[in-house]
Amino acid sequence: MRLEFINRVSDNDVLGKSILTNEGQVLLRAGVRLSGIYIQKLKELGVFYIYVEDDRLDDVDVEDEKLSELKQVTMKSMCNVMKNVHDCNGKKLKESLGAVEDMINYIVDIGDVNKSLYDIQTYDNYTYVHSLDTCIMTTFLGMTSKFNEWDLKDLGIGAILHDVGKTQVPITILNKQGRLTDEEFNEIKKHTLYGAKMLKKNISMPDSIIKIVEQHHERVDGRGYPYGLNGKQISKFAKIVCICDVYDAISNDRCYRKKFSPNDAYELILSGSGTSFDEELVKNFKNTFAIYPLGCCVKLSNGNEGFVIKQNKGFPDRPVVRVLYDSETKSPIPFYEIDLLNNPSIVIQSIA
């Protein structure tokens, strides 16, 4: 399976990974043979890349079917989660969060980080997919950071709810294209306080979750908001969600800006160590997540293009790459593989 830019997808390519709507319904199911009409519709929905099947990459498995099912159920429950927080209905909130807990438990038990991220996003499903992916990333980073099972549950739920306060911010501000006024940005920043206030009305909500919602925009150097906390004043739960929230947010296109390239997004996190982000957690981040997803095509410094087929743990920019085409003629060749960990003179220049 390969990850392909939508402009390079051809008629009769077969979709390798299902695309979901905002409500968790299947918009287009894996296995569908793509036509020009399908491809054009995906472009109109803001889809920039998709997974497609490829015989020479059939050993690259990017889909965890069980986790995909759990994510779909969680997506469907998100509307109820947000509604029950807004209505301060603790009993129904606990029920609607059951899907989130099931997903977190699965990740803790047998989740594979390389098969868990990189969902295909449309314009209409960004909000919930962002919360979902932040939750998944947070759970994996929490595992690397040696959180116990009970804390991982609170960590994941806090990540799902981290932006719940934005339901109180005018949609015209949230979706504004272009630069926000100072007044508008100050209103955006209040979403942390709005969210914490909503959760505090639920007497069964743990303080660790409330602090995630309230503090996930604080920075270790004291330059965050809403309180300007620094260092140990910030909950470790919130510090983890902060990293994953920023990374996922800048890795996706928004109405007011284009997404960062994978290496630039990753570098932003690493460069923020000790200033924006906790140093130890950034080290854990580097040991948990890779820069280039399985199946994506990359251009190498030696002129070749190839597809990422395997990650090297602890070396996020040094995967194993399979070369399928001649670099000059672009014609198919008997494929071979380059392990960038064993070839330090070759680097990835860009996603091709």
Coordinates of C-alpha atoms in Angstrom, one line a residue:
M1 CA 0.0 0.0 0.0
R2 CA 1.3 3.5 -0.8
L3 CA 0.4 7.0 0.3
E4 CA -0.2 9.1 -2.8
F5 CA -1.0 12.7 -3.4
I6 CA -4.5 13.1 -4.9
N7 CA -3.1 14.8 -8.0
R8 CA -1.1 11.6 -8.7
V9 CA -3.9 9.2 -8.3
S10 CA -5.1 7.5 -11.5
D11 CA -8.3 6.1 -12.7
N12 CA -8.7 2.4 -11.6
D13 CA -6.3 2.8 -8.6
V14 CA -7.8 1.0 -5.7
L15 CA -8.4 2.8 -2.4
G16 CA -6.4 1.2 0.3
K17 CA -7.8 2.9 3.5
S18 CA -11.3 4.0 4.1
I19 CA -12.2 7.7 4.4
L20 CA -14.6 8.8 7.2
T21 CA -17.0 11.7 7.6
N22 CA -17.3 13.9 10.6
E23 CA -19.8 11.6 12.1
G24 CA -17.7 8.5 11.7
Q25 CA -19.6 7.2 8.7
V26 CA -17.6 5.6 5.9
L27 CA -17.5 8.2 3.0
L28 CA -15.5 5.9 0.7
R29 CA -14.6 2.3 1.7
A30 CA -11.2 0.6 1.2
G31 CA -11.2 -1.6 -1.8
V32 CA -13.2 0.8 -4.1
R33 CA -11.8 1.2 -7.6
L34 CA -11.4 4.9 -8.1
S35 CA -12.9 6.7 -11.1
G36 CA -12.3 10.3 -12.3
I37 CA -15.6 11.3 -10.6
Y38 CA -14.5 9.9 -7.2
I39 CA -11.1 11.6 -7.5
Q40 CA -12.6 14.9 -8.4
K41 CA -15.1 14.7 -5.5
L42 CA -12.3 13.9 -3.0
K43 CA -10.4 17.0 -4.3
E44 CA -13.5 19.1 -3.7
L45 CA -13.7 17.8 -0.1
G46 CA -10.2 18.9 0.6
V47 CA -8.5 15.5 0.5
F48 CA -4.8 16.0 -0.4
Y49 CA -3.6 12.4 -0.3
I50 CA -5.0 8.8 0.0
Y51 CA -3.7 5.3 0.5
V52 CA -3.9 3.2 -2.7
E53 CA -3.1 -0.5 -3.2
D54 CA 0.2 -1.4 -4.9
D55 CA 1.3 -5.0 -5.6
R56 CA 5.0 -4.2 -5.0
L57 CA 4.1 -2.7 -1.6
D58 CA 1.6 -5.2 -0.5
D59 CA 3.7 -6.1 2.5
V60 CA 3.4 -2.5 3.8
D61 CA 0.5 -2.8 6.1
V62 CA -0.8 0.6 7.3
E63 CA -4.2 -0.6 8.5
D64 CA -5.1 -2.0 11.9
E65 CA -8.7 -3.1 11.2
K66 CA -9.7 -3.4 14.9
L67 CA -8.4 0.0 15.7
S68 CA -10.1 1.4 12.7
E69 CA -13.4 0.0 13.9
L70 CA -12.8 1.5 17.4
K71 CA -11.9 4.9 15.9
Q72 CA -15.0 4.8 13.8
V73 CA -17.2 4.1 16.9
T74 CA -15.3 6.9 18.7
M75 CA -15.9 9.4 15.9
K76 CA -19.6 8.5 16.0
S77 CA -19.7 9.2 19.7
M78 CA -18.0 12.6 19.5
C79 CA -21.2 14.6 19.0
N80 CA -22.7 13.0 22.1
V81 CA -19.5 13.6 24.1
M82 CA -19.5 17.3 23.3
K83 CA -23.3 17.6 23.9
N84 CA -23.1 15.9 27.3
V85 CA -20.2 18.1 28.4
H86 CA -22.2 21.1 27.4
D87 CA -25.3 19.9 29.2
C88 CA -23.3 18.9 32.3
N89 CA -24.9 15.4 32.1
G90 CA -22.3 13.3 34.0
K91 CA -24.1 10.0 33.6
K92 CA -24.5 10.3 29.8
L93 CA -21.0 11.7 29.4
K94 CA -19.5 8.7 31.1
E95 CA -21.5 6.4 28.8
S96 CA -20.5 8.4 25.6
L97 CA -16.8 8.3 26.7
G98 CA -17.0 4.5 26.9
A99 CA -15.9 4.3 23.2
V100 CA -12.9 6.4 24.0
E101 CA -11.9 4.2 26.8
D102 CA -12.3 1.1 24.6
M103 CA -10.0 2.6 22.1
I104 CA -7.4 3.6 24.7
N105 CA -7.4 0.1 26.2
Y106 CA -6.8 -1.4 22.8
I107 CA -3.9 0.9 22.1
V108 CA -2.3 0.1 25.5
D109 CA -2.7 -3.6 25.0
I110 CA -1.6 -4.2 21.4
G111 CA -1.6 -0.9 19.5
D112 CA 1.1 -0.3 16.8
V113 CA 2.0 3.4 16.5
N114 CA 2.9 3.0 12.8
K115 CA -0.7 1.8 11.9
S116 CA -2.5 4.2 14.2
L117 CA -2.2 7.7 12.7
Y118 CA -2.4 9.4 9.3
D119 CA -6.1 9.3 8.8
I120 CA -7.4 10.8 5.6
Q121 CA -9.1 14.1 6.5
T122 CA -11.7 16.1 4.6
Y123 CA -12.6 19.7 5.3
D124 CA -15.7 18.7 7.3
N125 CA -14.1 16.2 9.6
Y126 CA -11.0 18.1 10.8
T127 CA -12.3 19.0 14.2
Y128 CA -13.1 15.5 15.5
V129 CA -10.2 13.8 13.7
H130 CA -7.8 16.3 15.3
S131 CA -9.2 15.5 18.7
L132 CA -9.1 11.7 17.9
D133 CA -5.5 11.8 16.6
T134 CA -4.3 14.0 19.5
C135 CA -5.8 11.3 21.8
I136 CA -4.1 8.5 20.0
M137 CA -0.7 10.2 19.9
T138 CA -1.1 11.3 23.5
T139 CA -1.7 7.7 24.6
F140 CA 1.3 6.4 22.8
L141 CA 3.5 9.2 24.2
G142 CA 2.1 8.5 27.6
M143 CA 3.1 4.8 27.3
T144 CA 6.6 5.8 26.3
S145 CA 6.6 8.2 29.3
K146 CA 5.8 5.2 31.6
F147 CA 2.3 6.3 32.7
N148 CA 0.3 3.6 34.4
E149 CA -2.9 2.2 33.0
W150 CA -5.3 4.4 35.0
D151 CA -3.3 7.6 34.2
L152 CA -3.3 6.7 30.5
K153 CA -7.1 6.5 30.5
D154 CA -7.3 10.0 32.0
L155 CA -4.6 11.2 29.7
G156 CA -6.5 10.0 26.6
I157 CA -9.9 11.3 27.7
G158 CA -8.3 14.7 28.5
A159 CA -6.8 14.7 25.0
I160 CA -10.2 14.0 23.4
L161 CA -11.7 16.8 25.4
H162 CA -8.8 19.3 25.1
D163 CA -10.6 21.7 22.8
V164 CA -14.1 21.3 24.1
G165 CA -14.1 24.9 25.1
K166 CA -14.1 25.9 21.5
T167 CA -17.8 25.1 21.3
Q168 CA -18.2 28.4 23.2
V169 CA -16.2 30.4 20.7
P170 CA -18.1 32.0 17.8
I171 CA -17.7 29.8 14.6
T172 CA -16.9 33.0 12.6
I173 CA -13.7 33.4 14.6
L174 CA -12.7 29.7 14.5
N175 CA -13.1 29.5 10.7
K176 CA -11.8 33.0 9.9
Q177 CA -9.5 33.1 7.0
G178 CA -6.5 35.4 7.5
R179 CA -5.1 37.1 10.5
L180 CA -7.1 37.4 13.7
T181 CA -7.5 40.7 15.4
D182 CA -6.2 41.0 19.0
E183 CA -9.7 40.9 20.3
E184 CA -10.5 37.7 18.3
F185 CA -7.3 36.0 19.4
N186 CA -8.0 36.8 23.0
E187 CA -11.4 35.2 22.5
I188 CA -9.8 32.1 21.0
K189 CA -7.5 31.8 24.0
K190 CA -10.5 31.7 26.4
H191 CA -11.4 28.3 25.1
T192 CA -9.1 26.7 27.7
L193 CA -11.0 28.5 30.5
Y194 CA -14.4 27.8 28.9
G195 CA -13.6 24.1 28.7
A196 CA -12.3 23.8 32.2
K197 CA -15.4 25.6 33.5
M198 CA -17.7 23.2 31.7
L199 CA -15.9 20.2 33.1
K200 CA -15.7 21.5 36.6
K201 CA -19.5 21.3 36.7
N202 CA -19.2 17.6 36.4
I203 CA -18.2 16.4 39.9
S204 CA -17.0 13.0 38.7
M205 CA -14.4 14.6 36.3
P206 CA -10.8 14.0 37.6
D207 CA -8.7 17.1 38.2
S208 CA -6.0 15.6 35.9
I209 CA -8.4 15.8 32.9
I210 CA -9.6 19.4 33.8
K211 CA -5.9 20.5 34.0
I212 CA -5.3 19.1 30.5
V213 CA -8.2 21.2 29.1
E214 CA -7.1 24.3 31.1
Q215 CA -3.3 24.1 30.6
H216 CA -2.6 22.5 27.2
H217 CA -1.6 25.9 25.8
E218 CA 0.8 26.7 28.6
R219 CA 4.5 26.6 27.8
V220 CA 7.4 25.5 30.0
D221 CA 9.1 28.9 29.6
G222 CA 6.0 30.7 30.9
R223 CA 5.0 32.2 27.5
G224 CA 1.8 30.2 27.1
Y225 CA -1.8 30.9 28.2
P226 CA -4.2 31.4 30.0
Y227 CA -2.1 31.8 33.2
G228 CA 1.5 32.0 31.9
L229 CA 2.5 29.0 34.0
N230 CA 6.0 27.5 33.7
G231 CA 8.0 24.4 34.4
K232 CA 6.6 22.3 37.2
Q233 CA 3.6 24.5 37.6
I234 CA 2.2 22.8 34.5
S235 CA 0.6 19.4 34.8
K236 CA 2.6 16.6 33.1
F237 CA -0.6 15.4 31.6
A238 CA -1.1 18.8 29.9
K239 CA 2.5 18.9 28.8
I240 CA 2.1 15.7 26.9
V241 CA -1.2 16.8 25.2
C242 CA 0.4 20.1 24.4
I243 CA 3.1 18.4 22.2
C244 CA 0.7 16.1 20.4
D245 CA -1.9 18.9 19.9
V246 CA 0.7 21.2 18.3
Y247 CA 2.2 18.5 16.1
D248 CA -1.1 17.3 14.8
A249 CA -2.4 20.8 14.3
I250 CA 0.5 22.0 12.2
S251 CA 0.6 18.7 10.2
N252 CA -2.8 19.5 8.7
D253 CA -4.1 22.2 6.4
R254 CA -6.5 24.7 7.9
C255 CA -8.7 27.4 6.3
Y256 CA -6.1 30.1 7.4
R257 CA -2.8 28.4 6.6
K258 CA -1.1 25.5 4.8
K259 CA 0.2 22.5 6.8
F260 CA 3.9 22.2 7.6
S261 CA 6.0 19.6 5.7
P262 CA 6.6 16.4 7.9
N263 CA 10.2 17.3 8.6
D264 CA 9.4 20.9 9.4
A265 CA 6.6 19.9 11.8
Y266 CA 8.9 17.4 13.5
E267 CA 11.7 19.9 13.7
L268 CA 9.3 22.5 15.3
I269 CA 8.7 20.1 18.2
L270 CA 12.4 19.2 18.6
S271 CA 13.4 22.9 18.4
G272 CA 10.9 23.7 21.2
S273 CA 12.5 21.5 23.7
G274 CA 13.1 23.3 26.9
T275 CA 11.2 26.4 25.8
S276 CA 7.8 25.5 24.6
F277 CA 7.9 21.8 25.5
D278 CA 9.3 19.7 28.3
E279 CA 12.7 18.3 27.4
E280 CA 12.2 14.8 28.6
L281 CA 8.9 14.5 26.9
V282 CA 10.4 15.7 23.6
K283 CA 13.0 12.9 23.9
N284 CA 10.2 10.5 24.4
F285 CA 8.4 12.0 21.4
K286 CA 11.4 11.4 19.2
N287 CA 11.6 7.7 20.4
T288 CA 7.9 7.2 19.7
F289 CA 6.9 8.8 16.4
A290 CA 8.5 8.7 12.9
I291 CA 8.6 11.6 10.5
Y292 CA 7.5 9.9 7.3
P293 CA 4.5 7.5 7.4
L294 CA 4.6 4.0 6.0
G295 CA 3.9 3.9 2.3
C296 CA 4.8 7.5 1.6
C297 CA 7.1 8.4 -1.4
V298 CA 10.2 10.2 -0.6
K299 CA 13.0 11.8 -2.7
L300 CA 16.5 10.9 -1.6
S301 CA 19.7 13.0 -1.8
N302 CA 21.1 10.5 -4.3
G303 CA 18.4 11.3 -6.8
N304 CA 16.2 8.2 -6.3
E305 CA 12.6 8.2 -5.2
G306 CA 11.3 5.4 -3.0
F307 CA 8.6 4.3 -0.6
V308 CA 8.9 4.0 3.2
I309 CA 8.4 0.4 4.1
K310 CA 9.8 0.2 7.7
Q311 CA 10.7 2.6 10.5
N312 CA 13.9 2.4 12.6
K313 CA 12.9 3.1 16.2
G314 CA 14.7 6.0 17.8
F315 CA 15.7 7.4 14.3
P316 CA 12.6 9.1 13.0
D317 CA 14.3 10.4 9.8
R318 CA 16.1 7.2 8.9
P319 CA 13.5 4.7 7.6
V320 CA 14.0 1.8 5.2
V321 CA 13.0 2.9 1.7
R322 CA 12.1 0.7 -1.3
V323 CA 13.0 2.0 -4.7
L324 CA 10.6 0.9 -7.5
Y325 CA 11.5 3.1 -10.4
D326 CA 14.6 4.3 -12.4
S327 CA 15.5 7.8 -11.2
E328 CA 15.9 9.1 -14.7
T329 CA 13.4 7.3 -16.9
K330 CA 10.8 6.7 -14.1
S331 CA 10.3 3.2 -15.6
P332 CA 9.8 0.2 -13.3
I333 CA 12.8 -1.7 -12.2
P334 CA 13.4 -4.8 -10.0
F335 CA 13.0 -3.1 -6.7
Y336 CA 15.7 -2.8 -4.0
E337 CA 15.8 -1.4 -0.5
I338 CA 17.9 1.2 1.2
D339 CA 18.2 1.3 5.0
L340 CA 19.0 4.9 5.7
L341 CA 20.3 3.9 9.1
N342 CA 23.1 2.0 7.4
N343 CA 23.6 4.6 4.7
P344 CA 24.4 7.9 6.6
S345 CA 25.5 9.7 3.4
I346 CA 21.9 9.5 2.0
V347 CA 19.2 11.7 3.4
I348 CA 15.5 12.3 2.6
Q349 CA 15.2 15.7 0.9
S350 CA 11.4 15.8 0.6
I351 CA 8.2 13.9 0.2
A352 CA 7.9 13.2 -3.6

